[in-house]
Amino acid sequence: CTTVEISGCQCPDSTTVNCDLLPDMTISRQILMAGDGYTENPQKNSAFGFDDGRLRMSVMTPNIGFGPLEIRATNLLICGSDTFSTGYNGKCSDGDEPKQIVLQRIYHKSADSISWVDHILGAMPFNPLSTSSIKRFEYLSLRLKNIFEPDPRKWPLVAGNNKNSFCLEDQYPCSFSPGACRNINDSILLDDDFPNFGVCGYYDCSTGIQGISSGYADTYVKNLYGMWIDIPPGTCNGNDYYLVLEIDPDNIIIESDKSNNMIAVPITLTKQDNVGNPTAIIYPDGCTTICSGDSLKLTATAAYSYKWSTGDTMPHIYAKSSGTYSVILTSPCGTTSSEPLVVNMLDPPPLPVVIGDTLCIGDSAKLSANSPDSLVWYDAAKDGKIVSKGNSFVTPPLVSSTTFYVQSVKSTKGIDVIAGRTDTSGSGKFYKGLSYMVFDCISPFTINAITIYAKDTSTITISISDGSGYTLNAKKISLVKGKNRIPLGFTVTRENNYILYLKSNSTHEFYGNYTDVNYPYVVPGVISIKTSGLGKSDYTCLYNWEIKTANFYPASARIPVSAIVDNTCIQGARFFDTNILNFSITPNPFTDKLTIKSGGKIGVNSYLVICDLTGQIIKTEKINSNGISIINRDFLADGIYFYKVFGDSAIIAAGKLIAR
């Protein structure tokens, strides 16, 4: 079976000849549960410092379908709502990174040929120096089993990590590791079990085309970047845990079976805290300052049971007002209560004062509003589209009364916070060469500056990379001996595993601490600095992170503003009484002809003008100034129309017509 010689190609239903040859992605339980399928590291002093507290794992993804998973990059890049296909200057105008449009090619078998269509997967992280990728190709999670919940993806989450694809390739045929590929009945599948084995040839790690063939598997081994879960400090040893792994959690890949994209494997932790030392932490799902009308999701440390200060008993709650929140929970470590978390809600701005408008059919309304703050206009009371901004809004032409909505929006500056260690107190030393720290951005912010203590004058580079290892920004800095405050201006959006680097040659040294080091360094709802390049035992060189969160935009309720259409006029002309001059148009409704009668003189240059519901003129006919005129329907479709009669340039009559 090939795309040229199709005589051996089969459809899933062997009795048909027309079908899509879809992939079917699975996860190999056998590879994960092998002797070296996963590795647990202690919170400190692991074999490699950067692995402190990490649970690493290898994930094999066999394709047991009748066709390949084929991914194709395009030359289309996305910046906001703009698309461009030539050139790349490294940044979008708003400072964000461009995204690349990525396709999935789906092959179709007919009686005598194989064709294909390309399905848009979406805008994916773009790296001009590497291959195309699929965002969240895998989701790796550590969970506590809930015997009352059949879906492991809903069990209490200890920790999780999103893994983008980097290279999708045919690493191994299924026969290479018997048992790695299995069907829904857990039967072992070998190469001969795939009638369309390798139908589209061999996929490698290409920048343009990647994939996994039918009967092949790809593997991200555990030593690769991102193949880990950061076990939270305070997690206890025990056998209550499961690795829950899922392919394509966002369900963007087209395949024949989605039910086999997830596995749940029991594991035992042995290198964490001992039972009896419980920890309870509340993790806000964003900044703890929120705008009126918004809510903030608060999630507690994974546990068997919860009791929130609100009375709720779920793993998470939503804070919808200012207040102090706490939780008591029972976990594998024992029962304990959290530190209180304070949520502040900003007051909304005053309601705008509005003025509506009355208009004729086919005209535009001018709506206005007054407020000391910015104004935003919408076409719906909730959600909807933004139709204008500012103190006034000129509507499109209207044929019926319409209500629009406006709200006041106040810009409030973000919050200034300090993250990380603020000084060098305690024992420390000078470190050479490369230093870095790994952090999570919980809500968008800008790193305005950091502090570095240099042993001598030097030139360094400070850079920041995203969770896939791609450099987002960098600055070259000249340092003096001693304390240096380094302005950065690095803006990040919500994402995990950013890395802030200090790069220098091996001759220069920078001070750091190796005592009184307590990761993570957390500003609730903003940032969590999780570890250094040397692990959680060392605080290496990057002090006093000066951070400003993104601005807040509290908004008032939306106020309705009415555009009232006056049905007695059309496009500014008020309807006249048709009894003037004994003027009439009959029949109305009409089928094929109109008869116009006037009992008085209406002018030598008289016209009948017919408009559609938008006010656009679609028919003009000269009429007799004395007597009777006959007007043919011609091309007018069934529907409602408006007419005007002009006599010597003056409108002497107007009204509605119905054609049917």
XYZ file of C-alpha atoms in Angstrom:
660
model
C 0.000 0.000 0.000
C 1.494 3.336 -1.125
C 0.119 6.600 -2.466
C 1.099 5.317 -5.954
C 0.283 1.608 -5.739
C -3.015 1.396 -3.849
C -4.015 -2.196 -4.597
C -2.969 -3.296 -1.112
C -4.554 -0.356 0.744
C -7.542 -1.165 2.914
C -10.345 0.789 4.559
C -11.253 0.076 8.197
C -14.334 -1.636 6.800
C -12.766 -4.072 4.342
C -15.976 -4.199 2.280
C -15.743 -0.538 1.198
C -13.330 1.113 -1.226
C -13.914 4.796 -0.312
C -12.686 6.021 3.073
C -10.471 8.461 4.933
C -7.229 6.825 6.072
C -7.179 8.331 9.548
C -4.525 7.952 12.241
C -5.331 6.540 15.680
C -2.923 7.852 18.315
C -2.353 5.931 21.534
C 0.076 5.936 24.483
C 2.210 2.912 25.281
C 1.668 1.725 28.841
C 4.457 -0.814 28.409
C 7.160 1.780 27.695
C 6.080 3.969 30.623
C 6.065 1.053 33.056
C 9.429 -0.340 31.931
C 12.257 -0.278 34.463
C 13.479 3.136 33.339
C 10.170 4.495 32.035
C 10.035 7.192 34.696
C 12.394 8.612 37.322
C 11.447 10.363 40.568
C 13.847 12.984 41.950
C 13.981 14.397 45.489
C 13.203 18.058 46.101
C 16.904 18.834 46.647
C 20.289 17.325 45.797
C 19.196 15.226 42.826
C 21.869 13.767 40.533
C 21.419 16.833 38.311
C 20.459 20.004 40.140
C 18.017 21.125 37.466
C 16.027 17.905 38.131
C 15.293 18.717 41.777
C 11.692 17.773 42.496
C 11.031 16.513 38.980
C 9.263 13.348 37.926
C 10.666 12.535 34.480
C 9.037 10.060 32.095
C 9.315 8.615 28.593
C 6.159 8.689 26.476
C 5.759 6.566 23.346
C 2.890 7.429 20.991
C 2.074 4.598 18.534
C -0.209 5.210 15.578
C -2.447 2.135 15.244
C -4.770 3.693 12.651
C -5.227 3.023 8.919
C -3.436 6.221 7.870
C -0.610 8.506 8.976
C -0.603 11.453 11.333
C 0.985 13.886 8.874
C 1.753 17.443 10.010
C 2.668 20.148 7.508
C 4.036 23.601 8.225
C 2.908 26.593 6.154
C 4.621 29.904 5.474
C 1.693 31.756 7.087
C 2.449 33.513 10.366
C -0.086 35.150 12.672
C 0.388 38.326 14.713
C -2.819 39.138 16.569
C -5.469 39.325 13.846
C -2.904 39.880 11.050
C -1.537 37.205 8.743
C 1.699 37.540 6.802
C 3.721 35.128 4.709
C 7.034 36.796 3.951
C 9.809 37.907 6.237
C 10.199 37.558 9.965
C 11.498 40.310 12.219
C 11.389 38.287 15.419
C 8.432 40.076 17.014
C 4.866 41.104 16.417
C 4.066 44.789 16.777
C 2.612 44.142 20.247
C 5.834 42.411 21.358
C 4.334 38.928 21.264
C 5.787 36.043 19.284
C 4.201 35.174 15.930
C 2.319 31.893 15.555
C 2.573 29.555 12.576
C -0.407 28.020 10.774
C 0.030 24.225 10.870
C -1.963 21.670 8.867
C -2.884 18.010 9.241
C -3.014 16.195 5.905
C -5.785 13.596 5.706
C -5.542 10.956 2.982
C -8.593 9.538 1.238
C -8.732 6.193 -0.583
C -11.062 5.660 -3.508
C -11.369 2.720 -5.897
C -8.441 3.746 -8.059
C -6.499 6.538 -6.329
C -5.490 8.219 -3.110
C -6.227 11.930 -2.644
C -5.986 14.238 0.341
C -7.294 17.350 2.065
C -5.458 19.620 4.494
C -7.131 20.382 7.811
C -6.016 23.514 9.721
C -4.871 22.553 13.214
C -4.435 26.189 14.238
C -1.792 28.788 15.008
C 1.102 27.053 16.773
C 4.303 28.256 18.489
C 6.755 29.323 15.802
C 10.511 28.844 15.939
C 12.357 29.808 12.738
C 15.356 27.715 13.794
C 13.514 24.448 14.400
C 10.601 22.311 13.288
C 6.934 23.180 13.368
C 5.164 22.110 16.534
C 1.752 21.269 17.980
C 0.921 23.146 21.164
C -0.102 20.834 24.021
C 0.548 17.668 22.041
C 0.791 15.858 25.381
C -0.468 16.682 28.870
C 1.475 14.990 31.660
C -0.143 14.947 35.109
C 0.297 13.440 38.569
C -3.010 12.837 40.371
C -4.680 11.284 43.400
C -7.238 8.637 42.551
C -10.885 9.416 43.259
C -12.786 6.131 43.401
C -16.082 7.967 42.797
C -14.906 9.581 39.540
C -14.539 7.283 36.493
C -12.556 9.825 34.430
C -8.924 9.995 35.664
C -8.531 13.423 34.020
C -10.885 14.773 36.704
C -9.023 13.306 39.682
C -7.365 15.786 42.102
C -4.347 17.291 40.349
C -1.033 17.201 42.206
C 0.876 18.769 39.294
C 0.836 18.833 35.509
C 2.857 19.940 32.509
C 2.035 20.687 28.888
C 4.441 19.258 26.312
C 4.567 20.779 22.827
C 5.579 18.486 19.999
C 9.017 19.195 18.561
C 9.779 16.369 16.141
C 7.114 13.881 15.110
C 8.853 11.036 13.306
C 8.819 7.299 12.628
C 11.243 6.200 15.320
C 10.183 2.557 15.695
C 7.885 0.133 13.868
C 5.557 -1.691 16.228
C 7.467 -4.983 15.795
C 10.616 -3.323 17.157
C 9.197 -3.397 20.686
C 6.464 -6.072 20.837
C 3.739 -4.982 23.226
C 4.269 -1.241 22.779
C 1.446 -1.137 20.213
C -1.876 -2.580 21.383
C -5.498 -2.347 20.298
C -8.567 -1.609 22.390
C -8.642 -5.240 23.566
C -5.009 -4.953 24.745
C -3.873 -7.367 22.020
C -0.306 -6.883 20.801
C -0.042 -5.373 17.308
C 2.957 -6.057 15.054
C 3.874 -4.707 11.627
C 1.840 -7.320 9.749
C -1.291 -6.241 11.613
C -1.317 -2.946 9.684
C -2.561 -3.397 6.080
C -1.519 0.193 5.282
C 1.828 -0.082 7.076
C 3.958 2.951 6.157
C 1.493 4.026 3.468
C 3.052 7.467 2.930
C 6.689 6.546 3.369
C 9.035 7.392 6.205
C 8.625 10.547 8.308
C 11.640 12.229 9.853
C 12.213 15.443 11.771
C 11.741 17.818 8.840
C 10.952 21.519 9.115
C 8.191 21.199 6.507
C 6.608 17.752 6.957
C 6.533 15.531 10.041
C 4.426 12.604 11.064
C 3.909 9.135 12.446
C 3.037 6.391 9.946
C 0.474 3.661 10.405
C 2.209 0.920 12.406
C 4.979 3.206 13.727
C 5.610 4.982 17.018
C 7.391 8.128 18.147
C 8.945 8.529 21.589
C 9.849 11.533 23.693
C 12.380 10.037 26.094
C 12.554 11.280 29.648
C 15.845 13.164 29.324
C 14.380 15.529 26.705
C 13.339 19.065 27.564
C 9.846 19.276 29.030
C 9.401 15.553 29.711
C 8.742 16.072 33.395
C 6.260 17.033 36.069
C 7.403 19.376 38.844
C 6.336 17.665 42.073
C 5.217 20.426 44.485
C 7.236 20.803 47.706
C 5.310 19.219 50.567
C 4.082 16.252 48.520
C 4.297 13.083 50.632
C 5.567 9.611 49.822
C 3.046 6.876 49.201
C 1.265 4.681 46.678
C -1.832 6.846 46.270
C -0.642 8.477 43.045
C -1.309 7.972 39.338
C 0.445 9.209 36.252
C -2.349 10.345 33.928
C -1.074 11.067 30.419
C -3.099 12.304 27.447
C -2.361 12.863 23.771
C -4.030 15.857 22.089
C -5.936 17.094 25.178
C -7.389 19.999 23.143
C -8.887 17.564 20.615
C -7.578 19.319 17.498
C -6.140 16.272 15.671
C -8.539 14.352 13.438
C -8.273 10.622 14.108
C -10.472 7.549 14.074
C -10.714 6.969 17.844
C -10.370 9.510 20.661
C -11.197 7.079 23.460
C -7.677 5.605 23.601
C -5.706 8.873 23.899
C -5.239 8.622 27.667
C -3.712 6.202 30.172
C -3.640 6.199 33.988
C -0.770 4.308 35.609
C -0.327 3.815 39.396
C 3.030 4.868 40.809
C 4.600 5.062 44.269
C 6.559 8.126 45.416
C 9.521 7.354 47.674
C 11.762 10.464 47.614
C 9.376 13.160 48.876
C 8.220 14.187 52.377
C 7.296 11.667 55.040
C 3.669 11.239 56.007
C 2.672 13.446 58.948
C 3.952 16.776 57.642
C 0.958 18.012 55.622
C 0.944 21.130 53.451
C -2.070 23.091 52.234
C -1.607 25.819 49.629
C -4.155 27.835 47.657
C -3.147 28.431 44.047
C -4.954 31.408 42.458
C -5.558 31.071 38.739
C -4.477 34.654 38.069
C -3.765 37.913 39.831
C -5.439 38.253 43.237
C -6.653 41.721 42.258
C -9.688 41.333 39.990
C -12.233 43.576 38.324
C -15.849 43.856 39.367
C -17.938 41.152 37.735
C -14.974 38.846 37.229
C -14.140 35.755 39.263
C -10.873 34.140 40.302
C -10.453 30.386 40.414
C -8.762 29.200 43.625
C -7.384 25.648 43.631
C -6.103 23.846 46.715
C -3.295 21.323 47.062
C -4.456 17.904 45.839
C -6.247 16.067 48.632
C -8.877 13.503 49.508
C -11.256 16.067 51.057
C -11.629 19.856 51.302
C -13.462 22.346 53.474
C -13.192 25.958 52.329
C -13.912 29.008 54.434
C -16.891 29.517 52.114
C -18.289 26.114 53.084
C -17.488 24.529 49.704
C -16.010 21.018 49.596
C -14.583 20.881 46.058
C -10.877 21.035 45.020
C -11.452 24.568 43.733
C -13.778 27.510 44.262
C -14.378 30.835 42.505
C -13.798 34.063 44.409
C -16.362 36.599 43.171
C -15.849 39.356 45.744
C -13.179 40.875 47.942
C -12.367 38.696 50.922
C -10.029 36.331 52.718
C -10.143 32.685 51.670
C -8.695 29.569 53.306
C -9.105 25.794 53.165
C -8.722 22.769 55.451
C -7.777 19.600 53.613
C -6.823 15.983 54.186
C -4.107 14.640 51.886
C -1.717 11.647 51.920
C 0.361 13.714 54.354
C -2.437 14.315 56.880
C -4.905 17.102 57.733
C -3.957 20.791 57.825
C -5.185 24.277 56.941
C -3.813 26.785 54.469
C -2.543 30.288 55.005
C -5.299 32.811 54.223
C -5.360 34.287 50.738
C -6.669 37.834 50.250
C -8.574 38.705 47.072
C -9.219 42.363 46.209
C -11.943 43.414 43.778
C -11.678 46.798 42.072
C -14.811 48.967 42.084
C -16.380 49.544 38.676
C -16.382 53.056 37.156
C -19.604 55.129 37.132
C -22.295 54.252 34.613
C -22.184 56.315 31.407
C -24.923 58.872 30.664
C -26.416 58.000 27.271
C -28.422 59.706 24.533
C -30.262 57.689 21.888
C -31.470 58.783 18.461
C -34.550 58.599 16.205
C -34.036 58.074 12.484
C -35.813 57.317 9.241
C -35.705 53.888 7.606
C -32.337 53.393 5.910
C -30.578 56.163 7.855
C -27.767 55.829 10.424
C -28.282 56.777 14.053
C -25.819 58.843 16.040
C -25.673 57.512 19.583
C -23.677 59.251 22.297
C -22.539 58.708 25.867
C -20.608 60.674 28.469
C -18.179 59.291 31.039
C -14.904 60.376 32.669
C -13.508 57.020 31.516
C -13.153 55.290 28.160
C -16.300 54.071 26.430
C -16.790 50.818 24.519
C -19.877 50.047 22.397
C -21.291 46.524 21.886
C -24.030 44.931 19.821
C -25.290 42.759 22.698
C -25.990 43.058 26.420
C -23.557 40.195 27.113
C -20.598 38.986 25.099
C -21.273 40.120 21.517
C -18.937 42.191 19.355
C -17.292 45.529 19.963
C -18.752 47.907 17.352
C -17.082 51.176 18.356
C -15.057 53.043 20.963
C -15.353 56.628 22.128
C -18.079 59.073 23.130
C -20.202 58.599 20.010
C -21.184 55.792 17.695
C -22.660 56.198 14.204
C -24.578 53.027 13.422
C -24.817 51.323 10.045
C -28.022 52.082 8.070
C -30.975 50.608 9.968
C -34.354 49.368 8.773
C -35.746 48.575 12.227
C -35.255 49.848 15.753
C -32.090 48.439 17.310
C -30.560 48.551 20.782
C -26.824 48.895 21.299
C -24.915 48.836 24.583
C -22.119 50.974 26.004
C -19.963 50.640 29.099
C -17.363 52.735 30.871
C -13.906 51.165 31.133
C -11.309 52.536 33.530
C -7.606 51.867 33.041
C -5.904 51.073 36.352
C -2.163 50.602 36.559
C -0.822 47.166 37.421
C 0.658 46.249 40.774
C 4.373 46.585 41.589
C 5.775 43.527 43.385
C 9.185 42.130 44.302
C 9.922 38.443 43.674
C 12.825 36.172 44.559
C 15.436 36.859 47.190
C 15.892 40.540 47.919
C 19.398 40.349 49.398
C 22.447 38.103 49.810
C 22.150 37.445 53.543
C 23.374 34.010 54.610
C 26.169 31.899 53.213
C 27.062 32.189 49.559
C 29.793 32.250 46.956
C 30.649 33.499 43.491
C 29.388 31.291 40.640
C 30.967 31.160 37.192
C 29.486 31.153 33.709
C 25.849 30.323 33.002
C 23.152 30.822 35.643
C 19.412 30.597 35.217
C 16.107 30.344 37.073
C 12.882 28.619 36.060
C 9.572 30.331 36.798
C 5.850 30.185 36.079
C 3.913 33.258 34.987
C 0.500 33.000 36.643
C -0.817 36.286 35.216
C 0.832 38.578 32.625
C 3.592 40.851 33.902
C 6.779 42.697 32.968
C 10.141 42.056 34.632
C 11.264 45.669 34.893
C 14.646 44.984 36.495
C 16.768 42.499 38.440
C 19.858 42.867 40.621
C 23.185 41.104 40.054
C 26.301 41.171 42.261
C 29.440 40.933 40.081
C 32.948 40.042 41.243
C 34.499 42.262 38.562
C 33.582 44.328 35.524
C 32.146 42.227 32.726
C 29.748 42.062 29.814
C 26.881 39.605 30.101
C 23.682 38.683 28.279
C 20.360 38.392 30.073
C 17.786 36.415 28.070
C 14.408 34.820 28.567
C 13.101 31.601 26.990
C 9.623 30.093 26.897
C 8.547 26.613 27.966
C 9.742 25.083 24.695
C 13.238 26.559 25.090
C 12.816 29.278 22.434
C 14.531 32.606 23.224
C 11.943 35.387 23.455
C 14.121 38.365 24.335
C 17.715 39.183 25.233
C 19.836 42.138 26.353
C 23.610 42.616 26.459
C 24.640 44.378 29.666
C 27.905 45.899 30.950
C 28.417 45.323 34.678
C 30.566 47.078 37.253
C 32.083 45.380 40.265
C 29.535 44.965 43.061
C 25.807 45.612 42.968
C 24.146 46.167 39.574
C 20.478 46.986 38.968
C 19.716 45.734 35.442
C 16.703 47.253 33.589
C 15.040 44.565 31.456
C 11.472 45.280 30.338
C 10.807 41.593 29.557
C 7.044 41.051 29.201
C 5.607 37.545 29.564
C 2.157 36.064 29.189
C 0.626 33.302 31.249
C 2.688 30.139 30.812
C 4.858 27.730 32.805
C 8.582 26.997 32.766
C 9.996 30.266 31.512
C 13.763 30.482 31.986
C 15.645 33.685 32.849
C 19.327 33.289 31.906
C 22.534 35.063 32.897
C 25.097 34.193 30.207
C 28.784 35.021 30.478
C 32.126 33.450 29.687
C 33.650 31.139 32.272
C 36.093 33.729 33.655
C 33.468 36.006 35.234
C 31.794 35.307 38.558
C 28.504 36.385 40.131
C 27.328 36.009 43.707
C 24.652 33.584 44.858
C 23.473 31.841 48.037
C 23.639 28.192 49.057
C 21.999 28.483 52.504
C 18.551 29.726 53.519
C 17.318 28.859 50.027
C 13.603 28.057 49.965
C 11.976 27.449 46.603
C 9.437 28.240 45.320
C 9.586 32.017 45.693
C 5.949 32.918 45.152
C 3.953 36.103 44.736
C 0.405 34.690 44.822
C -1.377 35.042 41.525
C 1.656 36.560 39.791
C 4.841 34.446 39.737
C 6.402 31.300 41.132
C 10.211 31.040 40.854
C 10.661 27.276 41.079
C 14.345 26.379 40.825
C 17.773 27.374 39.552
C 20.082 25.792 37.013
C 21.921 24.142 39.903
C 18.733 22.953 41.591
C 16.796 23.988 44.658
C 19.837 24.030 46.957
C 21.322 27.130 45.291
C 20.039 30.624 44.620
C 22.171 31.665 41.678
C 22.808 35.318 40.983
C 19.408 36.776 39.946
C 18.089 38.852 42.864
C 15.278 41.297 43.566
C 12.960 40.785 40.598
C 11.078 44.068 40.109
C 7.760 43.137 38.514
C 4.718 45.088 37.358
C 1.558 43.195 36.552
C -0.513 44.043 33.485
C -2.963 46.919 33.788
C -6.484 46.286 35.025
C -9.575 47.451 33.186
C -12.608 47.474 35.497
C -15.796 48.105 33.564
C -19.281 49.297 34.401
C -22.422 47.425 33.503
C -23.474 47.790 29.866
C -26.166 50.434 29.400
C -28.677 50.065 26.546
C -28.860 52.869 23.983
C -31.758 52.799 21.535
C -31.798 53.713 17.856
C -35.524 54.179 17.101
C -36.564 53.812 13.470
C -39.537 56.048 12.529
C -41.681 53.978 10.170
C -43.372 57.113 8.808
C -40.289 58.238 6.896
C -37.564 56.790 4.707
C -33.980 58.146 4.456
C -34.946 61.524 5.895
C -38.191 62.010 3.907
C -41.418 61.894 5.896
C -44.305 60.005 4.332
C -47.069 62.224 2.925
C -50.764 61.425 3.119
C -51.477 59.601 -0.141
C -54.859 61.399 -0.421
C -53.043 64.610 -1.352
C -53.807 65.304 -4.992
C -55.883 62.107 -4.907
C -52.587 60.227 -5.450
C -52.690 56.392 -5.322
C -50.664 53.283 -6.257
C -52.633 50.096 -6.846
C -52.757 47.197 -6.353
C -50.707 46.903 -3.166
C -49.641 44.100 -2.687
C -48.985 43.682 -6.430
C -47.927 40.809 -8.678
C -46.799 42.145 -12.036
C -47.914 45.790 -12.599
C -48.575 48.988 -10.650
C -51.084 51.635 -11.643
C -50.331 55.197 -10.538
C -53.186 57.716 -10.492
C -53.132 61.392 -9.606
C -56.091 63.709 -9.517
C -53.880 66.772 -9.729
C -50.855 68.028 -11.574
C -47.642 66.716 -10.024
C -44.987 68.232 -12.297
C -43.580 67.593 -15.734
C -40.432 65.878 -14.337
C -42.073 63.272 -12.117
C -40.497 59.964 -11.090
C -41.317 56.902 -9.047
C -38.309 55.645 -7.019
C -38.423 52.180 -5.388
C -35.952 51.303 -2.589
C -35.164 48.055 -0.775
C -35.207 47.698 3.017
C -31.711 49.170 3.349
C -32.766 52.319 1.489
C -30.820 51.485 -1.679
C -32.530 52.599 -4.925
C -33.266 49.585 -7.117
C -35.797 50.950 -9.668
C -36.591 54.401 -11.087
C -39.464 55.093 -13.532
C -40.706 58.341 -15.138
C -44.432 58.876 -14.531
C -47.100 60.907 -16.238
C -47.663 64.279 -14.576
C -51.371 64.229 -15.556
C -53.449 61.082 -15.547
C -52.477 57.449 -15.262
C -49.090 55.638 -15.472
C -48.487 51.869 -15.673
C -45.257 50.516 -14.071
C -44.078 46.950 -14.823
C -42.665 44.847 -11.975
C -39.717 43.583 -14.062
C -36.992 42.058 -11.878
C -38.335 42.898 -8.402
C -38.237 39.853 -6.122
C -40.975 39.060 -3.639
C -40.685 41.228 -0.559
C -41.281 44.613 1.071
C -40.165 47.834 -0.614
C -40.478 51.578 -0.105
C -41.400 54.128 -2.740
C -41.068 57.859 -3.184
C -42.800 59.994 -5.781
C -40.865 63.063 -6.917
C -42.665 65.879 -8.731
C -40.340 68.623 -10.001
C -37.667 67.447 -7.439
C -40.039 67.612 -4.448
C -41.193 64.465 -2.640
C -44.960 64.549 -2.858
C -45.696 61.014 -1.611
C -44.004 57.974 -0.060
C -45.076 54.640 1.289
C -44.599 50.883 1.377
C -44.998 48.367 -1.442
C -45.358 44.625 -1.195
C -44.412 42.445 -4.149
C -45.591 38.833 -4.168
